[in-house]
Short mmCIF file of C-alpha atoms and ligand atoms in Angstrom, two decimals:
data_model
loop_
_atom_site.label_atom_id
_atom_site.label_comp_id
_atom_site.label_asym_id
_atom_site.label_seq_id
_atom_site.Cartn_x
_atom_site.Cartn_y
_atom_site.Cartn_z
CA MET A 1 -6.44 37.86 -18.89
CA ASN A 2 -6.46 39.69 -15.59
CA SER A 3 -3.32 39.78 -13.48
CA ALA A 4 -4.36 36.84 -11.26
CA SER A 5 -4.79 34.70 -14.40
CA VAL A 6 -1.43 35.80 -15.76
CA GLU A 7 0.17 34.88 -12.47
CA ALA A 8 -1.54 31.45 -12.40
CA ALA A 9 -0.54 30.74 -16.02
CA SER A 10 3.08 31.58 -15.36
CA LEU A 11 3.08 29.49 -12.18
CA PHE A 12 1.58 26.41 -13.80
CA GLU A 13 3.98 26.60 -16.75
CA LYS A 14 6.96 26.83 -14.44
CA VAL A 15 5.78 23.94 -12.32
CA ALA A 16 5.22 21.84 -15.43
CA THR A 17 8.76 22.56 -16.63
CA TYR A 18 10.19 21.76 -13.24
CA ALA A 19 8.13 18.55 -12.98
CA THR A 20 9.42 17.37 -16.34
CA ARG A 21 13.01 18.00 -15.32
CA PHE A 22 12.56 16.27 -11.98
CA ARG A 23 10.87 13.18 -13.31
CA THR A 24 13.14 12.71 -16.31
CA SER A 25 16.26 12.88 -14.17
CA VAL A 26 15.06 10.94 -11.14
CA GLY A 27 16.82 7.78 -12.35
CA ASP A 28 20.16 9.61 -12.25
CA ARG A 29 19.71 10.80 -8.68
CA PRO A 30 20.97 8.64 -5.84
CA GLN A 31 18.17 6.41 -4.56
CA ARG A 32 18.25 8.12 -1.19
CA PRO A 33 17.67 11.61 0.19
CA GLU A 34 20.78 13.81 0.31
CA ALA A 35 19.58 15.49 3.50
CA THR A 36 18.55 13.96 6.79
CA TYR A 37 15.36 15.00 8.53
CA ARG A 38 17.37 17.35 10.78
CA GLU A 39 18.94 19.00 7.75
CA ALA A 40 15.57 19.23 6.00
CA LEU A 41 14.14 20.87 9.11
CA GLN A 42 16.95 23.41 8.99
CA ALA A 43 16.16 24.09 5.35
CA PHE A 44 12.52 24.87 6.18
CA GLU A 45 13.21 26.63 9.46
CA ALA A 46 11.63 30.12 9.49
CA PRO A 47 9.28 32.13 11.68
CA THR A 48 5.59 32.36 10.80
CA PRO A 49 5.38 34.68 7.78
CA GLU A 50 3.71 37.96 8.72
CA SER A 51 3.29 39.26 5.19
CA GLY A 52 2.81 37.51 1.87
CA THR A 53 5.34 36.50 -0.78
CA PRO A 54 4.87 36.51 -4.58
CA ALA A 55 3.66 33.17 -5.97
CA ASP A 56 6.63 32.54 -8.27
CA TYR A 57 9.05 33.03 -5.46
CA VAL A 58 7.12 30.80 -3.04
CA LEU A 59 7.24 27.88 -5.46
CA SER A 60 10.88 28.22 -6.41
CA ASP A 61 11.71 28.58 -2.73
CA LEU A 62 9.74 25.42 -1.94
CA VAL A 63 11.73 23.52 -4.58
CA THR A 64 15.03 24.81 -3.23
CA ARG A 65 14.24 23.95 0.36
CA ALA A 66 12.67 20.56 -0.34
CA SER A 67 15.07 19.19 -2.96
CA PRO A 68 17.88 17.86 -0.75
CA GLY A 69 15.38 16.06 1.46
CA LEU A 70 13.49 14.38 -1.38
CA HIS A 71 13.78 10.63 -1.60
CA ALA A 72 13.77 9.31 -5.18
CA MET A 73 10.79 7.07 -4.47
CA THR A 74 9.66 7.34 -8.07
CA GLY A 75 13.06 6.13 -9.27
CA PRO A 76 13.57 2.80 -11.06
CA ARG A 77 15.65 1.15 -8.33
CA PHE A 78 13.57 2.06 -5.31
CA TYR A 79 12.48 -1.14 -3.57
CA GLY A 80 11.39 0.20 -0.18
CA TRP A 81 8.06 -0.40 1.54
CA VAL A 82 6.11 -2.02 -1.34
CA ILE A 83 5.04 1.28 -2.81
CA GLY A 84 4.37 2.14 -6.43
CA ALA A 85 6.13 4.87 -8.31
CA SER A 86 3.45 7.51 -8.97
CA HIS A 87 3.18 6.85 -12.71
CA PRO A 88 3.28 10.05 -14.83
CA VAL A 89 -0.24 9.39 -16.13
CA GLY A 90 -1.55 9.08 -12.57
CA VAL A 91 0.33 12.21 -11.56
CA ALA A 92 -1.06 14.16 -14.52
CA ALA A 93 -4.61 13.04 -13.65
CA ASP A 94 -3.92 14.00 -10.05
CA TRP A 95 -2.82 17.48 -11.16
CA LEU A 96 -6.09 17.86 -13.01
CA THR A 97 -7.90 16.68 -9.89
CA SER A 98 -6.32 19.58 -8.01
CA VAL A 99 -6.80 22.01 -10.87
CA TRP A 100 -10.49 21.15 -11.19
CA GLY A 101 -10.91 21.45 -7.44
CA GLN A 102 -14.01 19.27 -7.23
CA ASN A 103 -15.41 18.49 -3.82
CA ALA A 104 -16.15 14.84 -4.49
CA GLY A 105 -18.65 14.36 -1.66
CA ASN A 106 -21.80 13.99 -3.71
CA HIS A 107 -22.84 13.42 -7.30
CA MET A 108 -25.08 16.45 -7.66
CA ALA A 109 -22.35 18.89 -6.71
CA ALA A 110 -19.58 17.13 -8.63
CA PRO A 111 -21.11 14.92 -11.35
CA ALA A 112 -17.92 14.15 -13.26
CA ALA A 113 -15.95 13.26 -10.12
CA ALA A 114 -18.72 10.96 -8.92
CA ALA A 115 -19.12 9.41 -12.38
CA ALA A 116 -15.40 8.73 -12.78
CA GLU A 117 -15.47 6.96 -9.42
CA THR A 118 -18.51 4.91 -10.31
CA ILE A 119 -16.91 3.68 -13.51
CA ALA A 120 -13.44 3.21 -11.97
CA ALA A 121 -15.13 1.17 -9.22
CA ARG A 122 -16.76 -1.04 -11.82
CA TRP A 123 -13.44 -1.50 -13.64
CA LEU A 124 -11.71 -2.40 -10.38
CA LEU A 125 -14.26 -5.10 -9.56
CA ASP A 126 -13.89 -6.46 -13.07
CA LEU A 127 -10.06 -6.45 -13.04
CA LEU A 128 -9.84 -7.92 -9.55
CA ASP A 129 -12.68 -10.30 -10.40
CA LEU A 130 -14.68 -9.55 -7.26
CA PRO A 131 -18.48 -9.67 -6.91
CA ARG A 132 -19.80 -7.07 -9.33
CA GLN A 133 -22.47 -5.82 -6.90
CA ALA A 134 -19.83 -4.98 -4.28
CA SER A 135 -19.39 -1.33 -3.32
CA VAL A 136 -16.07 0.50 -3.50
CA GLY A 137 -15.01 3.41 -1.30
CA PHE A 138 -12.11 5.53 -2.58
CA VAL A 139 -9.95 6.20 0.46
CA THR A 140 -6.43 7.38 1.24
CA GLY A 141 -4.79 3.96 1.34
CA ALA A 142 -5.06 0.41 2.61
CA THR A 143 -4.93 1.44 6.27
CA VAL A 144 -8.17 3.37 5.87
CA ALA A 145 -9.55 0.75 3.49
CA ASN A 146 -9.07 -1.86 6.23
CA PHE A 147 -10.73 0.53 8.67
CA VAL A 148 -13.75 1.08 6.42
CA CYS A 149 -14.19 -2.62 5.61
CA LEU A 150 -13.87 -3.59 9.26
CA ALA A 151 -16.38 -0.88 10.23
CA ALA A 152 -18.84 -2.54 7.84
CA ALA A 153 -17.94 -5.92 9.33
CA ARG A 154 -18.42 -4.68 12.88
CA GLY A 155 -21.81 -3.17 12.02
CA GLU A 156 -23.08 -6.24 10.20
CA VAL A 157 -22.00 -8.94 12.67
CA LEU A 158 -23.62 -6.94 15.48
CA ARG A 159 -26.76 -6.20 13.47
CA GLN A 160 -27.20 -9.94 13.03
CA VAL A 161 -27.47 -10.32 16.80
CA GLY A 162 -29.83 -7.39 17.11
CA TRP A 163 -27.38 -4.63 18.00
CA ASP A 164 -27.20 -1.32 16.09
CA VAL A 165 -23.62 -0.17 16.56
CA GLU A 166 -24.00 2.81 14.25
CA SER A 167 -26.61 4.31 16.61
CA ASN A 168 -25.60 2.92 19.97
CA GLY A 169 -21.87 2.43 19.75
CA LEU A 170 -20.07 -0.40 21.47
CA PHE A 171 -21.14 0.36 25.05
CA GLY A 172 -23.09 -2.68 26.21
CA ALA A 173 -22.79 -4.39 22.81
CA PRO A 174 -22.31 -8.16 22.51
CA SER A 175 -18.61 -8.84 22.22
CA ILE A 176 -17.03 -9.61 18.86
CA SER A 177 -14.33 -12.24 18.31
CA VAL A 178 -11.69 -10.98 15.89
CA LEU A 179 -9.32 -13.59 14.48
CA ILE A 180 -6.24 -12.48 12.58
CA GLY A 181 -3.05 -14.13 11.33
CA GLU A 182 -0.02 -13.50 13.50
CA GLU A 183 1.87 -12.08 10.51
CA ALA A 184 -0.81 -9.57 9.48
CA HIS A 185 0.26 -6.03 8.58
CA ALA A 186 0.61 -3.63 11.51
CA THR A 187 -1.90 -1.20 10.04
CA VAL A 188 -4.74 -3.72 10.35
CA PHE A 189 -4.19 -3.61 14.09
CA SER A 190 -4.46 0.19 13.91
CA ALA A 191 -7.77 -0.14 12.09
CA LEU A 192 -9.03 -2.42 14.87
CA GLN A 193 -7.82 0.08 17.43
CA PHE A 194 -9.72 2.96 15.76
CA LEU A 195 -12.89 0.83 15.72
CA GLY A 196 -12.91 0.12 19.43
CA LEU A 197 -12.09 -3.52 18.78
CA GLY A 198 -8.65 -3.18 20.31
CA HIS A 199 -5.37 -4.23 18.79
CA ASP A 200 -4.49 -6.62 21.58
CA ARG A 201 -7.81 -8.21 22.33
CA VAL A 202 -7.75 -10.07 18.98
CA ILE A 203 -7.10 -13.79 18.66
CA ARG A 204 -3.85 -14.26 16.77
CA VAL A 205 -3.90 -17.36 14.62
CA LYS A 206 -0.60 -19.16 14.02
CA ALA A 207 1.13 -18.63 10.71
CA ASP A 208 3.67 -20.77 8.86
CA GLU A 209 7.23 -19.74 8.00
CA ALA A 210 5.99 -17.73 4.99
CA GLY A 211 3.51 -15.83 7.17
CA ARG A 212 0.42 -17.71 5.91
CA MET A 213 -2.33 -18.47 8.40
CA ILE A 214 -2.35 -22.19 9.21
CA PRO A 215 -5.80 -23.60 8.31
CA PRO A 216 -6.14 -26.13 11.18
CA ALA A 217 -5.11 -23.35 13.57
CA LEU A 218 -7.99 -21.20 12.32
CA ALA A 219 -10.44 -24.10 12.66
CA GLU A 220 -9.22 -24.70 16.19
CA ALA A 221 -9.44 -21.02 17.15
CA LEU A 222 -12.98 -20.78 15.73
CA ARG A 223 -14.10 -23.77 17.77
CA ASN A 224 -13.49 -21.65 20.85
CA CYS A 225 -15.47 -18.65 19.56
CA SER A 226 -19.18 -18.06 19.67
CA GLY A 227 -21.28 -15.07 18.71
CA PRO A 228 -20.30 -12.30 16.29
CA THR A 229 -17.00 -13.14 14.61
CA ILE A 230 -14.68 -11.43 12.14
CA VAL A 231 -11.85 -13.33 10.43
CA ILE A 232 -9.10 -11.26 8.82
CA LEU A 233 -7.04 -12.90 6.07
CA GLN A 234 -4.21 -11.57 3.97
CA ALA A 235 -3.22 -11.50 0.30
CA GLY A 236 0.45 -10.51 0.08
CA GLN A 237 2.41 -10.75 3.32
CA ILE A 238 4.54 -7.62 3.49
CA ASN A 239 7.85 -9.52 3.77
CA THR A 240 7.33 -12.72 1.85
CA GLY A 241 4.50 -11.82 -0.53
CA ALA A 242 2.79 -15.06 0.53
CA CYS A 243 -0.99 -15.27 0.34
CA ASP A 244 -3.23 -17.10 2.78
CA ALA A 245 -4.73 -20.40 1.60
CA PHE A 246 -8.12 -18.91 0.77
CA PRO A 247 -9.71 -22.08 -0.68
CA GLU A 248 -9.12 -23.81 2.65
CA LEU A 249 -9.65 -20.92 5.07
CA ILE A 250 -12.73 -19.22 3.65
CA PRO A 251 -15.07 -22.25 3.88
CA VAL A 252 -14.03 -22.82 7.50
CA ALA A 253 -14.73 -19.20 8.44
CA ARG A 254 -17.94 -19.19 6.41
CA ALA A 255 -19.23 -22.34 8.12
CA HIS A 256 -18.75 -20.52 11.41
CA GLY A 257 -20.82 -17.58 10.17
CA ALA A 258 -17.92 -15.14 10.38
CA TRP A 259 -17.46 -11.98 8.33
CA ILE A 260 -14.35 -12.60 6.23
CA HIS A 261 -12.13 -9.64 5.46
CA VAL A 262 -9.00 -9.72 3.29
CA ASP A 263 -6.15 -7.22 3.51
CA GLY A 264 -4.82 -7.22 -0.03
CA ALA A 265 -2.99 -3.90 -0.11
CA PHE A 266 -0.73 -5.07 -2.92
CA GLY A 267 -1.39 -8.82 -3.15
CA LEU A 268 -4.98 -8.41 -4.34
CA TRP A 269 -3.52 -7.26 -7.67
CA ALA A 270 -2.37 -10.83 -8.31
CA ARG A 271 -6.05 -11.29 -9.26
CA ALA A 272 -5.44 -9.03 -12.26
CA CYS A 273 -2.59 -11.20 -13.53
CA PRO A 274 -3.56 -14.62 -14.94
CA ALA A 275 -0.05 -15.99 -14.30
CA ARG A 276 -0.34 -15.16 -10.58
CA SER A 277 -4.05 -15.39 -9.88
CA ASN A 278 -3.82 -18.97 -8.56
CA LEU A 279 -2.29 -17.44 -5.39
CA VAL A 280 -5.50 -15.59 -4.68
CA ALA A 281 -8.06 -18.08 -5.95
CA SER A 282 -11.38 -18.20 -4.05
CA ILE A 283 -10.81 -14.76 -2.56
CA GLU A 284 -14.06 -13.62 -4.18
CA HIS A 285 -15.91 -15.62 -1.51
CA ALA A 286 -14.83 -13.21 1.23
CA ASP A 287 -17.04 -10.32 2.43
CA SER A 288 -14.66 -7.39 2.12
CA TRP A 289 -11.30 -6.55 0.62
CA ALA A 290 -8.85 -3.68 1.19
CA SER A 291 -6.40 -2.67 -1.50
CA ASP A 292 -4.24 0.17 -2.70
CA GLY A 293 -4.01 2.15 -5.91
CA HIS A 294 -0.71 3.73 -4.86
CA LYS A 295 1.01 0.38 -4.73
CA TRP A 296 0.60 -1.88 -7.72
CA LEU A 297 -1.66 0.35 -9.82
CA GLN A 298 0.99 3.14 -9.66
CA THR A 299 -1.41 6.00 -8.88
CA PRO A 300 0.08 8.81 -6.78
CA TYR A 301 -0.46 8.59 -3.02
CA ASP A 302 -3.86 9.07 -1.49
CA SER A 303 -5.36 6.11 -3.26
CA GLY A 304 -6.85 3.04 -1.62
CA TYR A 305 -10.02 0.99 -2.10
CA ALA A 306 -12.43 -0.35 0.50
CA ILE A 307 -14.49 -3.02 -1.23
CA VAL A 308 -17.52 -4.58 0.46
CA ARG A 309 -19.77 -7.34 -0.89
CA ASP A 310 -22.81 -6.07 1.02
CA ALA A 311 -23.09 -2.49 -0.19
CA GLU A 312 -25.78 -1.75 2.39
CA ALA A 313 -23.51 -2.77 5.27
CA HIS A 314 -20.81 -0.53 3.76
CA ARG A 315 -23.20 2.44 3.50
CA ARG A 316 -24.61 1.97 6.96
CA ALA A 317 -21.12 2.09 8.43
CA MET A 318 -20.06 5.23 6.55
CA THR A 319 -23.12 7.35 5.83
CA ILE A 320 -23.10 10.65 7.62
CA SER A 321 -26.25 10.37 9.66
CA ALA A 322 -27.28 14.01 9.92
CA SER A 323 -29.73 15.27 7.32
CA TYR A 324 -26.89 17.26 5.76
CA PRO A 325 -26.09 16.72 2.92
CA PRO A 326 -29.57 16.11 1.44
CA PRO A 327 -30.49 12.39 1.29
CA VAL A 328 -30.09 10.72 -2.05
CA SER A 329 -33.43 9.88 -3.56
CA ASP A 330 -32.46 8.86 -7.07
CA GLY A 331 -30.43 5.78 -6.02
CA ASP A 332 -27.28 7.14 -7.60
CA ARG A 333 -23.97 6.58 -5.90
CA ASP A 334 -22.61 9.33 -3.70
CA PRO A 335 -18.85 8.97 -3.13
CA SER A 336 -19.15 10.09 0.50
CA HIS A 337 -21.41 7.15 1.42
CA PHE A 338 -18.52 4.73 1.28
CA VAL A 339 -15.72 6.64 3.03
CA PRO A 340 -15.30 8.43 6.34
CA GLU A 341 -14.93 11.93 4.87
CA LEU A 342 -17.40 14.37 3.35
CA SER A 343 -15.24 16.98 1.58
CA ARG A 344 -12.32 15.43 -0.22
CA ARG A 345 -10.39 15.38 -3.46
CA ALA A 346 -11.83 13.50 -6.42
CA ARG A 347 -9.72 10.37 -6.00
CA GLY A 348 -11.43 8.49 -8.79
CA PHE A 349 -9.76 10.44 -11.61
CA ALA A 350 -6.25 9.05 -11.03
CA THR A 351 -7.52 5.49 -10.73
CA TRP A 352 -9.63 5.91 -13.85
CA ALA A 353 -6.63 7.29 -15.76
CA MET A 354 -4.22 4.52 -14.70
CA ILE A 355 -6.64 1.74 -15.58
CA ARG A 356 -7.42 3.39 -18.91
CA HIS A 357 -3.71 3.86 -19.63
CA LEU A 358 -2.50 0.37 -18.76
CA GLY A 359 -5.60 -1.62 -19.56
CA ARG A 360 -6.20 -5.15 -18.36
CA GLU A 361 -3.26 -6.42 -20.42
CA GLY A 362 -0.87 -3.74 -19.25
CA ILE A 363 -1.68 -4.33 -15.58
CA ALA A 364 -1.26 -8.10 -15.96
CA ALA A 365 2.04 -7.64 -17.80
CA MET A 366 3.36 -5.20 -15.17
CA VAL A 367 2.49 -7.46 -12.23
CA GLU A 368 4.06 -10.44 -13.97
CA ARG A 369 7.17 -8.44 -14.90
CA HIS A 370 7.66 -7.34 -11.28
CA CYS A 371 7.34 -10.94 -10.10
CA ARG A 372 9.85 -12.05 -12.71
CA LEU A 373 12.29 -9.27 -11.75
CA ALA A 374 11.93 -10.24 -8.08
CA ARG A 375 12.94 -13.81 -8.98
CA ARG A 376 15.80 -12.48 -11.08
CA ILE A 377 17.12 -10.40 -8.17
CA ALA A 378 16.63 -13.31 -5.77
CA SER A 379 18.58 -15.76 -7.91
CA GLY A 380 21.30 -13.21 -8.67
CA LEU A 381 21.81 -12.59 -4.96
CA ALA A 382 21.49 -16.22 -3.88
CA SER A 383 24.40 -17.20 -6.12
CA GLU A 384 26.78 -14.99 -4.10
CA PRO A 385 28.44 -16.85 -1.19
CA GLY A 386 27.13 -15.79 2.21
CA VAL A 387 23.88 -14.32 0.86
CA SER A 388 20.63 -16.14 1.67
CA VAL A 389 17.22 -15.55 0.13
CA LEU A 390 14.85 -16.51 2.91
CA ASN A 391 11.51 -16.74 1.13
CA GLU A 392 10.05 -18.58 -1.79
CA VAL A 393 9.53 -15.71 -4.24
CA VAL A 394 5.89 -16.22 -5.16
CA LEU A 395 5.16 -12.57 -5.85
CA ASN A 396 7.27 -9.38 -5.90
CA GLN A 397 8.80 -9.59 -2.42
CA VAL A 398 12.27 -10.90 -1.60
CA ILE A 399 13.85 -11.10 1.86
CA VAL A 400 17.58 -11.50 2.15
CA SER A 401 20.10 -11.98 4.93
CA PHE A 402 23.87 -11.78 4.89
CA GLY A 403 26.45 -13.91 6.66
CA ALA A 404 24.91 -17.34 6.17
CA ASP A 405 27.40 -19.14 8.41
CA ALA A 406 27.59 -16.49 11.12
CA SER A 407 25.82 -16.64 14.49
CA PRO A 408 22.41 -14.87 14.57
CA GLU A 409 23.92 -11.88 16.32
CA ILE A 410 26.81 -11.45 13.90
CA GLY A 411 24.53 -12.26 10.98
CA ASP A 412 22.11 -9.47 11.98
CA ASN A 413 25.02 -7.11 12.31
CA LEU A 414 26.35 -8.02 8.85
CA THR A 415 22.88 -7.65 7.33
CA CYS A 416 22.41 -4.19 8.84
CA ARG A 417 25.88 -3.05 7.80
CA THR A 418 25.33 -4.29 4.26
CA MET A 419 22.06 -2.37 4.08
CA GLN A 420 23.74 0.78 5.36
CA ARG A 421 26.38 0.46 2.65
CA ILE A 422 23.74 -0.09 -0.02
CA GLN A 423 21.88 3.01 1.11
CA ALA A 424 25.04 5.10 1.25
CA ASP A 425 26.00 3.95 -2.25
CA GLY A 426 22.59 5.07 -3.58
CA THR A 427 22.38 2.81 -6.66
CA CYS A 428 19.28 1.25 -5.19
CA PHE A 429 17.20 1.55 -2.05
CA MET A 430 15.80 -1.16 0.17
CA GLY A 431 14.89 -1.18 3.80
CA GLY A 432 15.51 -3.55 6.66
CA VAL A 433 12.90 -5.25 8.82
CA GLN A 434 12.78 -7.78 11.58
CA TRP A 435 11.31 -11.01 10.38
CA ARG A 436 10.79 -13.90 12.77
CA GLY A 437 13.36 -12.56 15.18
CA ARG A 438 16.10 -11.74 12.64
CA TRP A 439 17.09 -8.67 10.66
CA VAL A 440 16.48 -9.04 6.94
CA MET A 441 16.73 -6.81 3.90
CA ARG A 442 13.44 -6.55 2.03
CA VAL A 443 13.29 -5.95 -1.72
CA SER A 444 9.89 -4.97 -3.14
CA VAL A 445 9.76 -4.78 -6.92
CA ILE A 446 6.75 -2.61 -7.65
CA SER A 447 7.80 0.41 -9.69
CA ALA A 448 6.50 0.62 -13.25
CA GLN A 449 9.92 1.96 -14.23
CA THR A 450 12.05 -0.96 -13.07
CA THR A 451 13.66 -2.88 -15.96
CA ASP A 452 15.87 -5.96 -16.31
CA ALA A 453 18.88 -3.66 -16.51
CA ASP A 454 17.84 -2.04 -13.21
CA ALA A 455 17.51 -5.46 -11.62
CA ASP A 456 21.03 -6.37 -12.78
CA GLN A 457 22.47 -3.07 -11.54
CA THR A 458 20.75 -3.77 -8.23
CA ILE A 459 22.28 -7.24 -7.90
CA LEU A 460 25.75 -5.83 -8.56
CA ALA A 461 25.29 -2.99 -6.06
CA VAL A 462 24.18 -5.39 -3.33
CA ILE A 463 27.02 -7.82 -3.97
CA ARG A 464 29.52 -4.94 -4.00
CA ALA A 465 28.25 -3.76 -0.62
CA TRP A 466 28.28 -7.27 0.85
CA ARG A 467 31.87 -7.90 -0.32
CA ALA A 468 32.99 -4.60 1.18
CA VAL A 469 31.35 -5.48 4.49
CA GLN A 470 33.05 -8.88 4.53
CA GLU A 471 36.39 -7.27 3.88
CA GLU A 472 35.82 -4.80 6.70
CA HIS A 473 34.66 -7.62 8.96
CA GLY A 474 37.72 -9.73 8.11
CA ILE A 475 39.97 -6.79 8.90
CA GLN A 476 38.17 -6.21 12.21
CA LYS A 477 38.47 -9.86 13.13
CA SER A 478 42.19 -9.95 12.39
CA VAL A 479 43.05 -6.95 14.59
C1 PLP B 501 1.03 -1.20 2.61
C2 PLP B 501 0.17 -2.14 3.31
C3 PLP B 501 -0.85 -1.71 4.17
C4 PLP B 501 -1.06 -0.25 4.49
O1 PLP B 501 -1.37 0.46 3.34
P1 PLP B 501 -1.24 2.05 3.23
O2 PLP B 501 -1.60 2.31 1.83
O3 PLP B 501 0.18 2.37 3.56
O4 PLP B 501 -2.19 2.66 4.20
C5 PLP B 501 -1.66 -2.66 4.75
N1 PLP B 501 -1.47 -3.97 4.51
C6 PLP B 501 -0.49 -4.43 3.70
C7 PLP B 501 -0.34 -5.91 3.48
C8 PLP B 501 0.37 -3.54 3.07
O5 PLP B 501 1.33 -3.98 2.26
#
C-alpha cells in the first residue's frame, strides 16, 4: 500500500469505530442537543484555513466540535418532525455509496447505481401497490418529490391544451387552476412557488377537523374551474396522520379532467401495511405520488421518491434538453431523466438495502408497530387529568394539549411550558406546532428503534413534566 492508501485505511477504521460507539450509545444520550446553535457556532468558529491539516486530526476535530451540537435524532425516543432514524443498514449502504463514488447520472457511466435504482423503483411500486408502469425519480426528499411530480403535472395539463411549457415556459401560457387542501404540508406550497404556480394563487379547499379535504368542498371548487387543473391530495396529515378520502375525491377530480397528485411523504407507506392500507385505498388512481425514504423506510437523509403514472410526462419535465449527455438509444432507464440534477450520489443503494433488509413483512410490521405505539402513548397520556389527545390516532401521529380546563391562552402557555420541560429533561423529544389556532405537542412514532418500553418511558416523562408545570402554575397562582 502506498502512503495515501495507508492513510485512508486508518481513517476509515477509525470512523467505523467511532460510528459504532456513537450509534450503540445514542439511546443513553439525552434526546436533545447539549449545545445551542450559538454554542455550536462557537465550537466551529475559526478563520479560513490557509494550510492543510492531517486527515486523522481533521476527523477527530470534527467529532469534537460537532458532538455537543448533535441531536440524538436516531435515538429510540425521538418523536420530532415525522422523521425516520437512519437505520444502520441504510447508513452502511450510504457509506458504500460514498465510498464507491458513483456519479449516478446515467446507466452507461454507472451501471450498478442505475441498476440498483431500477430494481428499487420496481420494489417500491410493488410495496406501495402503485401502477407498475409508473416512473420513479430518486430525489432528496418529499419536498423535491412534490416539485418533480408537480412539474410533470404542469407540463402535461398544459400540453393537453396545446402549450409546451418545457420549451416556452409560463409566459403567455393558459392559466392553471391548482386546488389544494387547506391543511396541506407547507413544502407543497414551496414546490408550487418554485414552479411558477405561486403559493398564494392556489385555491384552498376546506378541510375537516382532522385536516382531510372535504369532498363536497372539492366538487364545489372544481365547478368554478375550467381549463388545465391540478388537484393536490394528501396521505398523512403532518399533525393528525389523517388521509384524504381518496375513494370519494379522486373520481370527482378525474371527472373534471384534473391531474391528481398525492403528497404521501410518510402516509403513503400505509399502503405497505395491510392493517393500515384501508386509509389509503384507491390512491393508485391518482397520477403522481411523492414520498420519502428517510421517513418510514428508515434510509438516511437524502432519500425521497417522485412517482409518476405517465413516465413520458415525468421525463419531459426533467430531461436535460441539451445534447449532453448523449441521448439514450437503448431504452434503458437513466436516473437523471427523472430528477432535476445530473451529477448526484447513487441514492438507490440505500433504498435497495433497506427494502432487502426489512422485506415486505418487516416494513408492514414496522408501520403497524409504530401505529400501535402511537395509540399506546395516546391512551397513556389521555388517562392523566388535564391532558387531552386531540386527534383520532389513525396512524403514527398524536397531538396533545395540556390544561384541558384552562382558557385557550393559559392552555397554550401550559402546553409550551410542558414541552420545554420535556425537552430539558431529555428522556424523549417532541416538538410543538400550532394546529387550528392552538399550540399542541406533536408525537411522531417513526423510529425503527422505538419499543414498548420506550413508549412507556415516554408517557412517564411527559406526565412528570406536566405535573411539575401544574405545581409551578399553582404556586404562581397562589402568590
Ligand atoms: C415531511 C413532509 C414533507 C417534506 O418532506 P422532506 O422529506 O422534509 O422534504 C412533505 N409533506 C409531508 C406530508 C411531510 O410529512
